[in-house]
Amino acid sequence: MGVSEKTRKIVWAEAGGRCAICRGEVITPRTDCDDPSVFGEEAHIVARSKGGPRSGNLDADSRHNHMNLLLLCSRHHKQIDDQPHHFTVERLREIKEQHAAWVRHSLDEKAAGGPRLVPDPAFPQPRVLELIIRGNPLWNMIKTSVAFEYALPDDLPDDDESLIVEFLDILSDYLDIAPELHSVRENRDAEKSLAHYIHDLAENDFLVGAHVRHMLYVNGRGDPLAWPVLRVEVQPASHAVVADQAGRPFADGPSKEQVGEG
């Protein structure tokens, strides 16, 4: 038994006729002499056969239920089947849930008028900050970002606050000029400048943590735009919580170069 017509309608309705990954429409406009072209496909989260990508033990009814299907364009359907280790069952379920929420929000008349940022379902959202001890990793984050947010402690001594604010101002400036720096020398100089501030902060017992959240800029009119957001926090070393990538604190100290947001 395959996917029923009713199930297919549910999948398309919940997805708003858009790919759950790129959120592009999966139907082209008609022409003067032809009907629209449809390139949307119902993709199985747990494979429909035991030998398929993400195979599981679901029975036939569950495999073809709308809860186990998500709407994708033909390009992303092939990608998830070719890359099953990246697009796991858990990740595809998260993508389906986030996309359905995005569709509902987009159709809400009260929210449809204004632009907003929503999580990009093609990327897992980070739960922890990476501990930054060199300039190169932070510079690479800056080059891929279009927006910047930060956090620093309250009630700092004036000298400490001045050092941290100067560092954050430099980050903001680099975010503006990064697209204009093309040579290896220019990039290397930026990395060294960042490393200098990171070293000075460490000398004053402050740690720098950062990550990039992959967001989409949605305005209700055109296709969503990729909008990576760099978040940087400077915190006293005594306040840092060392955690794994899932946000679980380590009991016996760090085993990876990451620090929790708390």
PDB file of C-alpha atoms in Angstrom:
ATOM      1  CA  MET A   1       0.000   0.000   0.000  1.00  0.00           C
ATOM      2  CA  GLY A   2       1.331   3.409  -0.950  1.00  0.00           C
ATOM      3  CA  VAL A   3       0.536   6.967   0.130  1.00  0.00           C
ATOM      4  CA  SER A   4      -3.193   7.617  -0.040  1.00  0.00           C
ATOM      5  CA  GLU A   5      -4.673  10.656  -1.738  1.00  0.00           C
ATOM      6  CA  LYS A   6      -5.979  11.928   1.619  1.00  0.00           C
ATOM      7  CA  THR A   7      -2.531  11.589   3.196  1.00  0.00           C
ATOM      8  CA  ARG A   8      -0.949  13.371   0.258  1.00  0.00           C
ATOM      9  CA  LYS A   9      -3.373  16.300   0.666  1.00  0.00           C
ATOM     10  CA  ILE A  10      -2.583  16.534   4.382  1.00  0.00           C
ATOM     11  CA  VAL A  11       1.177  16.623   3.693  1.00  0.00           C
ATOM     12  CA  TRP A  12       0.836  19.339   1.058  1.00  0.00           C
ATOM     13  CA  ALA A  13      -1.547  21.407   3.198  1.00  0.00           C
ATOM     14  CA  GLU A  14       0.648  21.243   6.311  1.00  0.00           C
ATOM     15  CA  ALA A  15       3.682  22.274   4.244  1.00  0.00           C
ATOM     16  CA  GLY A  16       1.876  25.154   2.555  1.00  0.00           C
ATOM     17  CA  GLY A  17       2.951  23.859  -0.841  1.00  0.00           C
ATOM     18  CA  ARG A  18       6.592  24.611  -0.043  1.00  0.00           C
ATOM     19  CA  CYS A  19       9.723  22.531   0.436  1.00  0.00           C
ATOM     20  CA  ALA A  20      10.339  21.953   4.136  1.00  0.00           C
ATOM     21  CA  ILE A  21      14.073  22.655   3.721  1.00  0.00           C
ATOM     22  CA  CYS A  22      14.450  25.550   1.268  1.00  0.00           C
ATOM     23  CA  ARG A  23      10.831  26.728   1.681  1.00  0.00           C
ATOM     24  CA  GLY A  24      10.569  27.439  -2.020  1.00  0.00           C
ATOM     25  CA  GLU A  25       7.305  26.805  -3.838  1.00  0.00           C
ATOM     26  CA  VAL A  26       7.218  23.336  -5.392  1.00  0.00           C
ATOM     27  CA  ILE A  27       5.091  24.319  -8.361  1.00  0.00           C
ATOM     28  CA  THR A  28       6.011  26.612 -11.243  1.00  0.00           C
ATOM     29  CA  PRO A  29       3.599  29.119 -12.825  1.00  0.00           C
ATOM     30  CA  ARG A  30       1.659  27.987 -15.861  1.00  0.00           C
ATOM     31  CA  THR A  31       2.661  29.268 -19.283  1.00  0.00           C
ATOM     32  CA  ASP A  32       0.495  30.469 -22.152  1.00  0.00           C
ATOM     33  CA  CYS A  33       0.333  26.942 -23.548  1.00  0.00           C
ATOM     34  CA  ASP A  34       1.170  24.582 -20.653  1.00  0.00           C
ATOM     35  CA  ASP A  35      -0.050  23.731 -17.178  1.00  0.00           C
ATOM     36  CA  PRO A  36       2.131  24.444 -14.117  1.00  0.00           C
ATOM     37  CA  SER A  37       5.020  22.076 -13.470  1.00  0.00           C
ATOM     38  CA  VAL A  38       4.929  20.279 -10.119  1.00  0.00           C
ATOM     39  CA  PHE A  39       8.238  19.193  -8.591  1.00  0.00           C
ATOM     40  CA  GLY A  40       7.165  18.623  -4.999  1.00  0.00           C
ATOM     41  CA  GLU A  41       7.628  15.112  -3.617  1.00  0.00           C
ATOM     42  CA  GLU A  42       6.410  13.390  -0.461  1.00  0.00           C
ATOM     43  CA  ALA A  43       9.572  12.146   1.240  1.00  0.00           C
ATOM     44  CA  HIS A  44       9.606   9.408   3.858  1.00  0.00           C
ATOM     45  CA  ILE A  45      11.309  10.214   7.156  1.00  0.00           C
ATOM     46  CA  VAL A  46      11.651   6.561   8.173  1.00  0.00           C
ATOM     47  CA  ALA A  47      12.261   4.734   4.902  1.00  0.00           C
ATOM     48  CA  ARG A  48       9.345   3.052   3.175  1.00  0.00           C
ATOM     49  CA  SER A  49      11.466  -0.103   2.698  1.00  0.00           C
ATOM     50  CA  LYS A  50      13.919  -1.913   4.950  1.00  0.00           C
ATOM     51  CA  GLY A  51      16.798  -1.275   2.555  1.00  0.00           C
ATOM     52  CA  GLY A  52      16.155   2.445   2.129  1.00  0.00           C
ATOM     53  CA  PRO A  53      17.835   5.419   3.803  1.00  0.00           C
ATOM     54  CA  ARG A  54      16.879   5.728   7.503  1.00  0.00           C
ATOM     55  CA  SER A  55      15.263   2.294   7.465  1.00  0.00           C
ATOM     56  CA  GLY A  56      13.249   1.371  10.550  1.00  0.00           C
ATOM     57  CA  ASN A  57      10.714  -1.034  11.948  1.00  0.00           C
ATOM     58  CA  LEU A  58       7.513   0.881  11.227  1.00  0.00           C
ATOM     59  CA  ASP A  59       4.600  -1.110   9.885  1.00  0.00           C
ATOM     60  CA  ALA A  60       3.177  -0.275   6.460  1.00  0.00           C
ATOM     61  CA  ASP A  61       0.398   1.956   7.787  1.00  0.00           C
ATOM     62  CA  SER A  62       2.811   4.015   9.902  1.00  0.00           C
ATOM     63  CA  ARG A  63       5.389   4.334   7.114  1.00  0.00           C
ATOM     64  CA  HIS A  64       2.809   5.901   4.796  1.00  0.00           C
ATOM     65  CA  ASN A  65       1.123   8.039   7.484  1.00  0.00           C
ATOM     66  CA  HIS A  66       1.353  11.827   7.048  1.00  0.00           C
ATOM     67  CA  MET A  67       3.379  11.995  10.283  1.00  0.00           C
ATOM     68  CA  ASN A  68       6.185  10.080   8.522  1.00  0.00           C
ATOM     69  CA  LEU A  69       6.131  12.233   5.378  1.00  0.00           C
ATOM     70  CA  LEU A  70       7.381  15.702   4.593  1.00  0.00           C
ATOM     71  CA  LEU A  71       7.074  17.741   1.431  1.00  0.00           C
ATOM     72  CA  LEU A  72      10.346  18.483  -0.354  1.00  0.00           C
ATOM     73  CA  CYS A  73      11.424  19.779  -3.716  1.00  0.00           C
ATOM     74  CA  SER A  74      13.012  17.126  -5.917  1.00  0.00           C
ATOM     75  CA  ARG A  75      16.509  18.512  -5.230  1.00  0.00           C
ATOM     76  CA  HIS A  76      16.245  18.239  -1.458  1.00  0.00           C
ATOM     77  CA  HIS A  77      14.456  14.887  -1.633  1.00  0.00           C
ATOM     78  CA  LYS A  78      17.494  13.464  -3.428  1.00  0.00           C
ATOM     79  CA  GLN A  79      19.837  15.169  -0.974  1.00  0.00           C
ATOM     80  CA  ILE A  80      18.251  13.673   2.143  1.00  0.00           C
ATOM     81  CA  ASP A  81      18.314  10.203   0.571  1.00  0.00           C
ATOM     82  CA  ASP A  82      21.946  10.603  -0.517  1.00  0.00           C
ATOM     83  CA  GLN A  83      23.012  11.973   2.896  1.00  0.00           C
ATOM     84  CA  PRO A  84      21.117   9.874   5.486  1.00  0.00           C
ATOM     85  CA  HIS A  85      23.830  10.244   8.136  1.00  0.00           C
ATOM     86  CA  HIS A  86      23.355  14.016   8.088  1.00  0.00           C
ATOM     87  CA  PHE A  87      19.579  14.012   7.596  1.00  0.00           C
ATOM     88  CA  THR A  88      18.703  11.575  10.352  1.00  0.00           C
ATOM     89  CA  VAL A  89      15.174  10.611  11.382  1.00  0.00           C
ATOM     90  CA  GLU A  90      15.384  12.982  14.355  1.00  0.00           C
ATOM     91  CA  ARG A  91      16.613  15.874  12.241  1.00  0.00           C
ATOM     92  CA  LEU A  92      13.941  15.384   9.571  1.00  0.00           C
ATOM     93  CA  ARG A  93      11.224  15.293  12.210  1.00  0.00           C
ATOM     94  CA  GLU A  94      12.577  18.546  13.601  1.00  0.00           C
ATOM     95  CA  ILE A  95      12.625  20.062  10.096  1.00  0.00           C
ATOM     96  CA  LYS A  96       9.013  18.950   9.517  1.00  0.00           C
ATOM     97  CA  GLU A  97       7.869  20.400  12.856  1.00  0.00           C
ATOM     98  CA  GLN A  98       9.673  23.714  12.363  1.00  0.00           C
ATOM     99  CA  HIS A  99       8.388  24.072   8.808  1.00  0.00           C
ATOM    100  CA  ALA A 100       4.779  23.375   9.826  1.00  0.00           C
ATOM    101  CA  ALA A 101       5.111  25.994  12.572  1.00  0.00           C
ATOM    102  CA  TRP A 102       6.553  28.448  10.041  1.00  0.00           C
ATOM    103  CA  VAL A 103       3.625  27.832   7.672  1.00  0.00           C
ATOM    104  CA  ARG A 104       1.078  28.391  10.437  1.00  0.00           C
ATOM    105  CA  HIS A 105       2.826  31.557  11.534  1.00  0.00           C
ATOM    106  CA  SER A 106       3.086  32.839   7.967  1.00  0.00           C
ATOM    107  CA  LEU A 107      -0.646  32.358   7.466  1.00  0.00           C
ATOM    108  CA  ASP A 108      -1.511  34.204  10.637  1.00  0.00           C
ATOM    109  CA  GLU A 109      -2.913  37.518   9.437  1.00  0.00           C
ATOM    110  CA  LYS A 110      -1.630  39.338  12.492  1.00  0.00           C
ATOM    111  CA  ALA A 111       1.948  38.219  11.887  1.00  0.00           C
ATOM    112  CA  ALA A 112       2.018  38.177   8.104  1.00  0.00           C
ATOM    113  CA  GLY A 113       2.634  41.899   7.680  1.00  0.00           C
ATOM    114  CA  GLY A 114       6.067  42.327   9.274  1.00  0.00           C
ATOM    115  CA  PRO A 115       9.533  40.919   8.563  1.00  0.00           C
ATOM    116  CA  ARG A 116      11.007  38.466  11.056  1.00  0.00           C
ATOM    117  CA  LEU A 117      13.798  35.979  11.625  1.00  0.00           C
ATOM    118  CA  VAL A 118      12.981  32.279  11.926  1.00  0.00           C
ATOM    119  CA  PRO A 119      15.326  29.304  12.487  1.00  0.00           C
ATOM    120  CA  ASP A 120      16.658  27.749   9.289  1.00  0.00           C
ATOM    121  CA  PRO A 121      15.456  24.108   9.343  1.00  0.00           C
ATOM    122  CA  ALA A 122      18.417  23.031   7.205  1.00  0.00           C
ATOM    123  CA  PHE A 123      20.771  23.606  10.161  1.00  0.00           C
ATOM    124  CA  PRO A 124      20.646  22.399  13.777  1.00  0.00           C
ATOM    125  CA  GLN A 125      20.421  25.317  16.185  1.00  0.00           C
ATOM    126  CA  PRO A 126      23.456  25.449  18.529  1.00  0.00           C
ATOM    127  CA  ARG A 127      22.830  24.943  22.234  1.00  0.00           C
ATOM    128  CA  VAL A 128      26.266  25.935  23.490  1.00  0.00           C
ATOM    129  CA  LEU A 129      28.942  28.465  22.701  1.00  0.00           C
ATOM    130  CA  GLU A 130      32.299  27.383  21.330  1.00  0.00           C
ATOM    131  CA  LEU A 131      35.171  28.434  23.552  1.00  0.00           C
ATOM    132  CA  ILE A 132      37.291  30.838  21.487  1.00  0.00           C
ATOM    133  CA  ILE A 133      41.012  30.719  22.233  1.00  0.00           C
ATOM    134  CA  ARG A 134      42.387  31.756  18.810  1.00  0.00           C
ATOM    135  CA  GLY A 135      41.568  34.422  16.260  1.00  0.00           C
ATOM    136  CA  ASN A 136      41.021  32.120  13.277  1.00  0.00           C
ATOM    137  CA  PRO A 137      37.791  30.350  14.425  1.00  0.00           C
ATOM    138  CA  LEU A 138      36.174  33.638  15.418  1.00  0.00           C
ATOM    139  CA  TRP A 139      37.196  35.301  12.160  1.00  0.00           C
ATOM    140  CA  ASN A 140      35.657  32.448  10.175  1.00  0.00           C
ATOM    141  CA  MET A 141      32.391  32.948  12.088  1.00  0.00           C
ATOM    142  CA  ILE A 142      32.477  36.676  11.357  1.00  0.00           C
ATOM    143  CA  LYS A 143      32.959  36.094   7.625  1.00  0.00           C
ATOM    144  CA  THR A 144      29.880  33.879   7.403  1.00  0.00           C
ATOM    145  CA  SER A 145      27.566  36.138   9.445  1.00  0.00           C
ATOM    146  CA  VAL A 146      25.369  39.086   8.533  1.00  0.00           C
ATOM    147  CA  ALA A 147      24.239  40.100  12.026  1.00  0.00           C
ATOM    148  CA  PHE A 148      25.784  40.318  15.482  1.00  0.00           C
ATOM    149  CA  GLU A 149      24.524  39.997  19.048  1.00  0.00           C
ATOM    150  CA  TYR A 150      26.500  39.942  22.271  1.00  0.00           C
ATOM    151  CA  ALA A 151      26.366  39.561  26.043  1.00  0.00           C
ATOM    152  CA  LEU A 152      28.681  40.715  28.816  1.00  0.00           C
ATOM    153  CA  PRO A 153      28.409  40.808  32.614  1.00  0.00           C
ATOM    154  CA  ASP A 154      26.863  43.691  34.555  1.00  0.00           C
ATOM    155  CA  ASP A 155      28.592  45.692  37.304  1.00  0.00           C
ATOM    156  CA  LEU A 156      32.102  45.274  35.923  1.00  0.00           C
ATOM    157  CA  PRO A 157      35.048  47.414  37.014  1.00  0.00           C
ATOM    158  CA  ASP A 158      35.574  50.262  34.555  1.00  0.00           C
ATOM    159  CA  ASP A 159      38.843  48.872  33.171  1.00  0.00           C
ATOM    160  CA  ASP A 160      37.341  45.434  32.511  1.00  0.00           C
ATOM    161  CA  GLU A 161      34.220  46.863  30.905  1.00  0.00           C
ATOM    162  CA  SER A 162      36.289  49.153  28.660  1.00  0.00           C
ATOM    163  CA  LEU A 163      38.374  46.198  27.450  1.00  0.00           C
ATOM    164  CA  ILE A 164      35.293  44.074  26.695  1.00  0.00           C
ATOM    165  CA  VAL A 165      33.399  46.902  24.984  1.00  0.00           C
ATOM    166  CA  GLU A 166      36.449  47.713  22.836  1.00  0.00           C
ATOM    167  CA  PHE A 167      36.631  44.030  21.814  1.00  0.00           C
ATOM    168  CA  LEU A 168      32.921  43.940  20.919  1.00  0.00           C
ATOM    169  CA  ASP A 169      33.241  47.166  18.927  1.00  0.00           C
ATOM    170  CA  ILE A 170      36.083  45.608  16.947  1.00  0.00           C
ATOM    171  CA  LEU A 171      33.876  42.586  16.225  1.00  0.00           C
ATOM    172  CA  SER A 172      31.095  44.848  14.963  1.00  0.00           C
ATOM    173  CA  ASP A 173      33.525  46.743  12.733  1.00  0.00           C
ATOM    174  CA  TYR A 174      34.976  43.533  11.313  1.00  0.00           C
ATOM    175  CA  LEU A 175      31.480  42.247  10.547  1.00  0.00           C
ATOM    176  CA  ASP A 176      30.953  45.336   8.368  1.00  0.00           C
ATOM    177  CA  ILE A 177      34.240  45.133   6.465  1.00  0.00           C
ATOM    178  CA  ALA A 178      34.784  41.346   6.271  1.00  0.00           C
ATOM    179  CA  PRO A 179      33.235  41.064   2.764  1.00  0.00           C
ATOM    180  CA  GLU A 180      35.799  43.590   1.500  1.00  0.00           C
ATOM    181  CA  LEU A 181      38.882  41.738   2.792  1.00  0.00           C
ATOM    182  CA  HIS A 182      40.021  39.284   0.142  1.00  0.00           C
ATOM    183  CA  SER A 183      43.780  38.786   0.463  1.00  0.00           C
ATOM    184  CA  VAL A 184      45.365  36.237   2.768  1.00  0.00           C
ATOM    185  CA  ARG A 185      47.368  39.028   4.431  1.00  0.00           C
ATOM    186  CA  GLU A 186      44.247  41.079   5.221  1.00  0.00           C
ATOM    187  CA  ASN A 187      42.496  38.063   6.686  1.00  0.00           C
ATOM    188  CA  ARG A 188      45.556  37.039   8.666  1.00  0.00           C
ATOM    189  CA  ASP A 189      45.915  40.539  10.121  1.00  0.00           C
ATOM    190  CA  ALA A 190      42.273  40.397  11.243  1.00  0.00           C
ATOM    191  CA  GLU A 191      42.860  37.030  12.921  1.00  0.00           C
ATOM    192  CA  LYS A 192      45.919  38.382  14.757  1.00  0.00           C
ATOM    193  CA  SER A 193      43.988  41.438  15.940  1.00  0.00           C
ATOM    194  CA  LEU A 194      41.225  39.244  17.350  1.00  0.00           C
ATOM    195  CA  ALA A 195      43.773  36.912  18.964  1.00  0.00           C
ATOM    196  CA  HIS A 196      45.355  39.907  20.712  1.00  0.00           C
ATOM    197  CA  TYR A 197      42.040  40.858  22.342  1.00  0.00           C
ATOM    198  CA  ILE A 198      41.237  37.241  23.251  1.00  0.00           C
ATOM    199  CA  HIS A 199      44.646  36.965  24.954  1.00  0.00           C
ATOM    200  CA  ASP A 200      44.145  40.232  26.874  1.00  0.00           C
ATOM    201  CA  LEU A 201      40.712  39.094  28.049  1.00  0.00           C
ATOM    202  CA  ALA A 202      42.141  35.746  29.182  1.00  0.00           C
ATOM    203  CA  GLU A 203      44.865  37.569  31.108  1.00  0.00           C
ATOM    204  CA  ASN A 204      42.045  39.313  32.984  1.00  0.00           C
ATOM    205  CA  ASP A 205      40.249  35.988  33.644  1.00  0.00           C
ATOM    206  CA  PHE A 206      37.549  36.402  30.979  1.00  0.00           C
ATOM    207  CA  LEU A 207      36.510  33.750  28.467  1.00  0.00           C
ATOM    208  CA  VAL A 208      35.096  34.372  24.997  1.00  0.00           C
ATOM    209  CA  GLY A 209      32.353  32.087  23.662  1.00  0.00           C
ATOM    210  CA  ALA A 210      30.697  32.280  20.251  1.00  0.00           C
ATOM    211  CA  HIS A 211      28.455  30.461  17.819  1.00  0.00           C
ATOM    212  CA  VAL A 212      26.537  31.145  14.610  1.00  0.00           C
ATOM    213  CA  ARG A 213      22.770  30.641  14.535  1.00  0.00           C
ATOM    214  CA  HIS A 214      21.500  29.984  11.025  1.00  0.00           C
ATOM    215  CA  MET A 215      18.318  32.015  10.601  1.00  0.00           C
ATOM    216  CA  LEU A 216      16.053  32.965   7.700  1.00  0.00           C
ATOM    217  CA  TYR A 217      14.828  36.497   7.057  1.00  0.00           C
ATOM    218  CA  VAL A 218      11.145  36.263   6.119  1.00  0.00           C
ATOM    219  CA  ASN A 219       9.092  39.236   4.989  1.00  0.00           C
ATOM    220  CA  GLY A 220       6.031  37.459   3.578  1.00  0.00           C
ATOM    221  CA  ARG A 221       6.731  38.560  -0.002  1.00  0.00           C
ATOM    222  CA  GLY A 222       9.803  36.944  -1.549  1.00  0.00           C
ATOM    223  CA  ASP A 223      11.739  33.777  -0.779  1.00  0.00           C
ATOM    224  CA  PRO A 224      13.396  33.613   2.663  1.00  0.00           C
ATOM    225  CA  LEU A 225      16.962  34.925   2.841  1.00  0.00           C
ATOM    226  CA  ALA A 226      19.772  33.199   4.714  1.00  0.00           C
ATOM    227  CA  TRP A 227      20.590  35.331   7.759  1.00  0.00           C
ATOM    228  CA  PRO A 228      23.403  33.833   9.925  1.00  0.00           C
ATOM    229  CA  VAL A 229      23.643  35.556  13.312  1.00  0.00           C
ATOM    230  CA  LEU A 230      26.917  35.632  15.251  1.00  0.00           C
ATOM    231  CA  ARG A 231      26.499  35.554  19.020  1.00  0.00           C
ATOM    232  CA  VAL A 232      29.473  36.379  21.224  1.00  0.00           C
ATOM    233  CA  GLU A 233      29.584  36.309  25.009  1.00  0.00           C
ATOM    234  CA  VAL A 234      32.375  37.435  27.302  1.00  0.00           C
ATOM    235  CA  GLN A 235      32.074  36.003  30.803  1.00  0.00           C
ATOM    236  CA  PRO A 236      34.321  35.609  33.852  1.00  0.00           C
ATOM    237  CA  ALA A 237      36.090  32.260  33.773  1.00  0.00           C
ATOM    238  CA  SER A 238      34.640  31.457  37.201  1.00  0.00           C
ATOM    239  CA  HIS A 239      31.080  31.714  35.787  1.00  0.00           C
ATOM    240  CA  ALA A 240      31.594  29.474  32.749  1.00  0.00           C
ATOM    241  CA  VAL A 241      29.810  26.135  32.523  1.00  0.00           C
ATOM    242  CA  VAL A 242      31.679  23.626  30.369  1.00  0.00           C
ATOM    243  CA  ALA A 243      29.282  21.429  28.376  1.00  0.00           C
ATOM    244  CA  ASP A 244      29.056  19.069  25.433  1.00  0.00           C
ATOM    245  CA  GLN A 245      27.338  20.046  22.183  1.00  0.00           C
ATOM    246  CA  ALA A 246      23.932  19.034  23.555  1.00  0.00           C
ATOM    247  CA  GLY A 247      24.346  21.413  26.503  1.00  0.00           C
ATOM    248  CA  ARG A 248      25.034  18.720  29.136  1.00  0.00           C
ATOM    249  CA  PRO A 249      27.597  19.962  31.695  1.00  0.00           C
ATOM    250  CA  PHE A 250      30.779  17.950  32.143  1.00  0.00           C
ATOM    251  CA  ALA A 251      31.228  16.642  35.657  1.00  0.00           C
ATOM    252  CA  ASP A 252      35.038  16.425  35.540  1.00  0.00           C
ATOM    253  CA  GLY A 253      36.018  19.413  33.484  1.00  0.00           C
ATOM    254  CA  PRO A 254      36.152  20.002  29.738  1.00  0.00           C
ATOM    255  CA  SER A 255      36.903  17.397  27.139  1.00  0.00           C
ATOM    256  CA  LYS A 256      36.097  19.686  24.202  1.00  0.00           C
ATOM    257  CA  GLU A 257      36.714  23.337  23.499  1.00  0.00           C
ATOM    258  CA  GLN A 258      33.172  24.424  24.211  1.00  0.00           C
ATOM    259  CA  VAL A 259      31.532  26.432  26.922  1.00  0.00           C
ATOM    260  CA  GLY A 260      27.847  26.545  27.843  1.00  0.00           C
ATOM    261  CA  GLU A 261      25.800  29.691  27.393  1.00  0.00           C
ATOM    262  CA  GLY A 262      25.089  29.832  31.101  1.00  0.00           C
TER     263      GLY A 262
END
